[in-house]
Amino acid sequence: MRIAFIGAGSIFTPLALYTVANSDVLADAEIYLIDVDGERLKFIEAVGRKIGRIFKKELKIQAFTDVKNLQNVGIDYAVISVEKERYKRWHLDFEIPHKYGIKQVLGENGGIGGLSHTLRVVPLVLSIAEVIGDINKDAYTFIYSNPEPRVTYAVNNYAKLKNVYGLCTGYLERKESLATLLNVKENEITFTAAGLNHFTWLKELSVKGKDGYPILDEVLKKSPSFEPLSQLLYKIYGLLPSPSDNHIGEYLPFAWELVPEEKKGLKWIERTRKEGEEVRKLLRLFLKGLVPKLAFNKFIKNPDVAMSIVEGLEGKEKLQEAINVPNDGHINGLPKSTIVEVPAKTSPKGVKPLRVELPREIIALLRTQAEIQKLSAEAAGEGSIEKVAKAVLLDPVVNNAENGLRAMAELMKVHLDMLPQFDERDIEEIERIIKS
């Protein structure tokens, strides 16, 4: 079993290596760490080797700075979590549209910022997918890179890989927030979540084996400040959305006023950056032997999603609570091939997504984002300025057509060095559209 982690410097990788070291199914896997940042790669390799020693399952690790080195060793599974200049570019994705009066909550996965993000990340991931496909087109490929469903759609449609899945830990975030709200343990909460990534809805909510919605209703009466946007959507549509107000708010025009100040915009971006720094600080202490095994176990609350799926594929059949796959009747009412997030059974027979029915009113909310998902991924994969413009004007967060297009043109200008599929003429085309 050969597993490659591409973008190994990501904070997902230590969790994955921990999961491998503590799995009877995965412990003998050959691990390849790939990252273009040599210093970060050395650091994560050292963390992986230390995890192996601590948990007495020496990991078989090799590290490369070029994904093409995988051609010499082969690959069965690939985990992609890549990004370039994440926070510098994210700041621009938020600030530029805001300057034009477009009040997007985060600007990461939805809105004009999410479109800009898509145009940058898709060509990067497709270049990696091309290498993986040349090595083994049947390799299971898991994508953590945001905007994750759009990137997953692009890889499914523009690469020759046969088994591509998008992954997200958002459902764990919702379990954590509900456990705190309801004063129970996370493992005492179960639900079926389905929809689009960062815009799913909870069905069959259970708390300690009982119907969870009546319990939630009673607690919410005393908790008016808990996620105002999610509470409003729950009251209107009858299902609680997931994973949280600011992620859901990326897709809704009325979210800006409802999402608390500390959970949106530059404050949230900075908070996310600091959380990443704190994780790396803890890992540095771990390398120095200052974080004991017991404390490290507490830090790792859940197994890595990708490695949990690999365990299922390698023989330990299990239910994966959230996986992003092309829609093939899994959610009735959403277009075929849209990347939807649903539960799935994983086993040596493969990944079997489960069918989930959602109310027609919720489907209506999701359909617009399903079309934007396709348009933005196709725009990125094809270098289509026409599809860029269509995605801008279809987005509910865009409250003024001219301002939306102007914001998009400016974003493409500042990010042009990371948009190999576009050039100055494409930006001029948007400006001609504005003037006409």
PDB file of N, CA and C in Angstrom, residues 81-118:
ATOM      1  N   SER A  81      -3.544  18.407  -0.511  1.00  0.00           N
ATOM      2  CA  SER A  81      -3.938  19.553   0.336  1.00  0.00           C
ATOM      3  C   SER A  81      -2.961  20.689   0.065  1.00  0.00           C
ATOM      4  N   VAL A  82      -3.091  21.264  -1.124  1.00  0.00           N
ATOM      5  CA  VAL A  82      -2.133  22.275  -1.566  1.00  0.00           C
ATOM      6  C   VAL A  82      -2.777  23.656  -1.636  1.00  0.00           C
ATOM      7  N   GLU A  83      -1.936  24.655  -1.476  1.00  0.00           N
ATOM      8  CA  GLU A  83      -2.354  26.056  -1.558  1.00  0.00           C
ATOM      9  C   GLU A  83      -1.089  26.888  -1.688  1.00  0.00           C
ATOM     10  N   LYS A  84      -1.163  28.003  -2.382  1.00  0.00           N
ATOM     11  CA  LYS A  84      -0.019  28.912  -2.482  1.00  0.00           C
ATOM     12  C   LYS A  84      -0.383  30.263  -1.884  1.00  0.00           C
ATOM     13  N   GLU A  85       0.488  30.750  -1.000  1.00  0.00           N
ATOM     14  CA  GLU A  85       0.304  32.080  -0.401  1.00  0.00           C
ATOM     15  C   GLU A  85      -1.117  32.253   0.133  1.00  0.00           C
ATOM     16  N   ARG A  86      -1.547  31.279   0.913  1.00  0.00           N
ATOM     17  CA  ARG A  86      -2.955  31.208   1.302  1.00  0.00           C
ATOM     18  C   ARG A  86      -3.482  32.503   1.908  1.00  0.00           C
ATOM     19  N   TYR A  87      -2.830  33.010   2.945  1.00  0.00           N
ATOM     20  CA  TYR A  87      -3.409  34.137   3.680  1.00  0.00           C
ATOM     21  C   TYR A  87      -3.249  35.456   2.944  1.00  0.00           C
ATOM     22  N   LYS A  88      -2.138  35.641   2.269  1.00  0.00           N
ATOM     23  CA  LYS A  88      -1.953  36.850   1.465  1.00  0.00           C
ATOM     24  C   LYS A  88      -3.057  36.956   0.416  1.00  0.00           C
ATOM     25  N   ARG A  89      -3.315  35.851  -0.282  1.00  0.00           N
ATOM     26  CA  ARG A  89      -4.322  35.857  -1.355  1.00  0.00           C
ATOM     27  C   ARG A  89      -5.747  35.908  -0.796  1.00  0.00           C
ATOM     28  N   TRP A  90      -5.970  35.260   0.327  1.00  0.00           N
ATOM     29  CA  TRP A  90      -7.304  35.262   0.943  1.00  0.00           C
ATOM     30  C   TRP A  90      -7.686  36.671   1.376  1.00  0.00           C
ATOM     31  N   HIS A  91      -6.729  37.402   1.927  1.00  0.00           N
ATOM     32  CA  HIS A  91      -6.987  38.799   2.292  1.00  0.00           C
ATOM     33  C   HIS A  91      -7.517  39.576   1.085  1.00  0.00           C
ATOM     34  N   LEU A  92      -6.865  39.406  -0.049  1.00  0.00           N
ATOM     35  CA  LEU A  92      -7.290  40.121  -1.263  1.00  0.00           C
ATOM     36  C   LEU A  92      -8.672  39.657  -1.714  1.00  0.00           C
ATOM     37  N   ASP A  93      -8.920  38.351  -1.637  1.00  0.00           N
ATOM     38  CA  ASP A  93     -10.222  37.807  -2.049  1.00  0.00           C
ATOM     39  C   ASP A  93     -11.360  38.361  -1.213  1.00  0.00           C
ATOM     40  N   PHE A  94     -11.058  38.721   0.036  1.00  0.00           N
ATOM     41  CA  PHE A  94     -12.086  39.333   0.877  1.00  0.00           C
ATOM     42  C   PHE A  94     -12.156  40.848   0.662  1.00  0.00           C
ATOM     43  N   GLU A  95     -11.014  41.504   0.679  1.00  0.00           N
ATOM     44  CA  GLU A  95     -10.984  42.965   0.723  1.00  0.00           C
ATOM     45  C   GLU A  95     -11.434  43.627  -0.583  1.00  0.00           C
ATOM     46  N   ILE A  96     -11.042  43.075  -1.719  1.00  0.00           N
ATOM     47  CA  ILE A  96     -11.364  43.728  -2.992  1.00  0.00           C
ATOM     48  C   ILE A  96     -12.875  43.734  -3.258  1.00  0.00           C
ATOM     49  N   PRO A  97     -13.581  42.617  -3.159  1.00  0.00           N
ATOM     50  CA  PRO A  97     -15.037  42.684  -3.333  1.00  0.00           C
ATOM     51  C   PRO A  97     -15.709  43.608  -2.310  1.00  0.00           C
ATOM     52  N   HIS A  98     -15.196  43.585  -1.064  1.00  0.00           N
ATOM     53  CA  HIS A  98     -15.783  44.424  -0.019  1.00  0.00           C
ATOM     54  C   HIS A  98     -15.659  45.901  -0.394  1.00  0.00           C
ATOM     55  N   LYS A  99     -14.570  46.243  -1.030  1.00  0.00           N
ATOM     56  CA  LYS A  99     -14.356  47.618  -1.480  1.00  0.00           C
ATOM     57  C   LYS A  99     -15.442  48.054  -2.463  1.00  0.00           C
ATOM     58  N   TYR A 100     -15.975  47.107  -3.216  1.00  0.00           N
ATOM     59  CA  TYR A 100     -17.023  47.390  -4.194  1.00  0.00           C
ATOM     60  C   TYR A 100     -18.429  47.198  -3.611  1.00  0.00           C
ATOM     61  N   GLY A 101     -18.514  47.045  -2.291  1.00  0.00           N
ATOM     62  CA  GLY A 101     -19.818  46.940  -1.645  1.00  0.00           C
ATOM     63  C   GLY A 101     -20.393  45.539  -1.617  1.00  0.00           C
ATOM     64  N   ILE A 102     -19.589  44.545  -1.956  1.00  0.00           N
ATOM     65  CA  ILE A 102     -20.061  43.153  -1.947  1.00  0.00           C
ATOM     66  C   ILE A 102     -19.676  42.537  -0.608  1.00  0.00           C
ATOM     67  N   LYS A 103     -20.670  42.354   0.249  1.00  0.00           N
ATOM     68  CA  LYS A 103     -20.407  41.933   1.621  1.00  0.00           C
ATOM     69  C   LYS A 103     -20.455  40.409   1.744  1.00  0.00           C
ATOM     70  N   GLN A 104     -19.343  39.794   1.370  1.00  0.00           N
ATOM     71  CA  GLN A 104     -19.220  38.343   1.510  1.00  0.00           C
ATOM     72  C   GLN A 104     -18.647  38.030   2.887  1.00  0.00           C
ATOM     73  N   VAL A 105     -19.145  36.983   3.500  1.00  0.00           N
ATOM     74  CA  VAL A 105     -18.788  36.688   4.893  1.00  0.00           C
ATOM     75  C   VAL A 105     -17.317  36.306   5.036  1.00  0.00           C
ATOM     76  N   LEU A 106     -16.827  35.424   4.150  1.00  0.00           N
ATOM     77  CA  LEU A 106     -15.440  34.980   4.240  1.00  0.00           C
ATOM     78  C   LEU A 106     -14.638  35.211   2.962  1.00  0.00           C
ATOM     79  N   GLY A 107     -15.265  35.003   1.824  1.00  0.00           N
ATOM     80  CA  GLY A 107     -14.534  35.142   0.574  1.00  0.00           C
ATOM     81  C   GLY A 107     -13.559  34.011   0.316  1.00  0.00           C
ATOM     82  N   GLU A 108     -13.839  32.831   0.870  1.00  0.00           N
ATOM     83  CA  GLU A 108     -12.953  31.679   0.670  1.00  0.00           C
ATOM     84  C   GLU A 108     -13.542  30.650  -0.301  1.00  0.00           C
ATOM     85  N   ASN A 109     -14.787  30.275  -0.064  1.00  0.00           N
ATOM     86  CA  ASN A 109     -15.404  29.207  -0.854  1.00  0.00           C
ATOM     87  C   ASN A 109     -16.632  29.648  -1.632  1.00  0.00           C
ATOM     88  N   GLY A 110     -17.221  30.771  -1.264  1.00  0.00           N
ATOM     89  CA  GLY A 110     -18.375  31.302  -1.965  1.00  0.00           C
ATOM     90  C   GLY A 110     -18.161  32.766  -2.284  1.00  0.00           C
ATOM     91  N   GLY A 111     -19.111  33.349  -3.010  1.00  0.00           N
ATOM     92  CA  GLY A 111     -18.992  34.756  -3.380  1.00  0.00           C
ATOM     93  C   GLY A 111     -17.895  34.975  -4.406  1.00  0.00           C
ATOM     94  N   ILE A 112     -17.598  36.257  -4.667  1.00  0.00           N
ATOM     95  CA  ILE A 112     -16.559  36.612  -5.635  1.00  0.00           C
ATOM     96  C   ILE A 112     -15.192  36.074  -5.190  1.00  0.00           C
ATOM     97  N   GLY A 113     -14.936  36.135  -3.885  1.00  0.00           N
ATOM     98  CA  GLY A 113     -13.670  35.616  -3.365  1.00  0.00           C
ATOM     99  C   GLY A 113     -13.525  34.131  -3.616  1.00  0.00           C
ATOM    100  N   GLY A 114     -14.624  33.388  -3.437  1.00  0.00           N
ATOM    101  CA  GLY A 114     -14.584  31.949  -3.692  1.00  0.00           C
ATOM    102  C   GLY A 114     -14.319  31.633  -5.152  1.00  0.00           C
ATOM    103  N   LEU A 115     -14.872  32.449  -6.044  1.00  0.00           N
ATOM    104  CA  LEU A 115     -14.621  32.273  -7.479  1.00  0.00           C
ATOM    105  C   LEU A 115     -13.153  32.549  -7.790  1.00  0.00           C
ATOM    106  N   SER A 116     -12.623  33.642  -7.251  1.00  0.00           N
ATOM    107  CA  SER A 116     -11.216  33.977  -7.436  1.00  0.00           C
ATOM    108  C   SER A 116     -10.321  32.848  -6.923  1.00  0.00           C
ATOM    109  N   HIS A 117     -10.662  32.324  -5.763  1.00  0.00           N
ATOM    110  CA  HIS A 117      -9.920  31.217  -5.148  1.00  0.00           C
ATOM    111  C   HIS A 117      -9.940  29.989  -6.069  1.00  0.00           C
ATOM    112  N   THR A 118     -11.110  29.702  -6.621  1.00  0.00           N
ATOM    113  CA  THR A 118     -11.261  28.557  -7.523  1.00  0.00           C
ATOM    114  C   THR A 118     -10.342  28.681  -8.732  1.00  0.00           C
TER     115      THR A 118
END
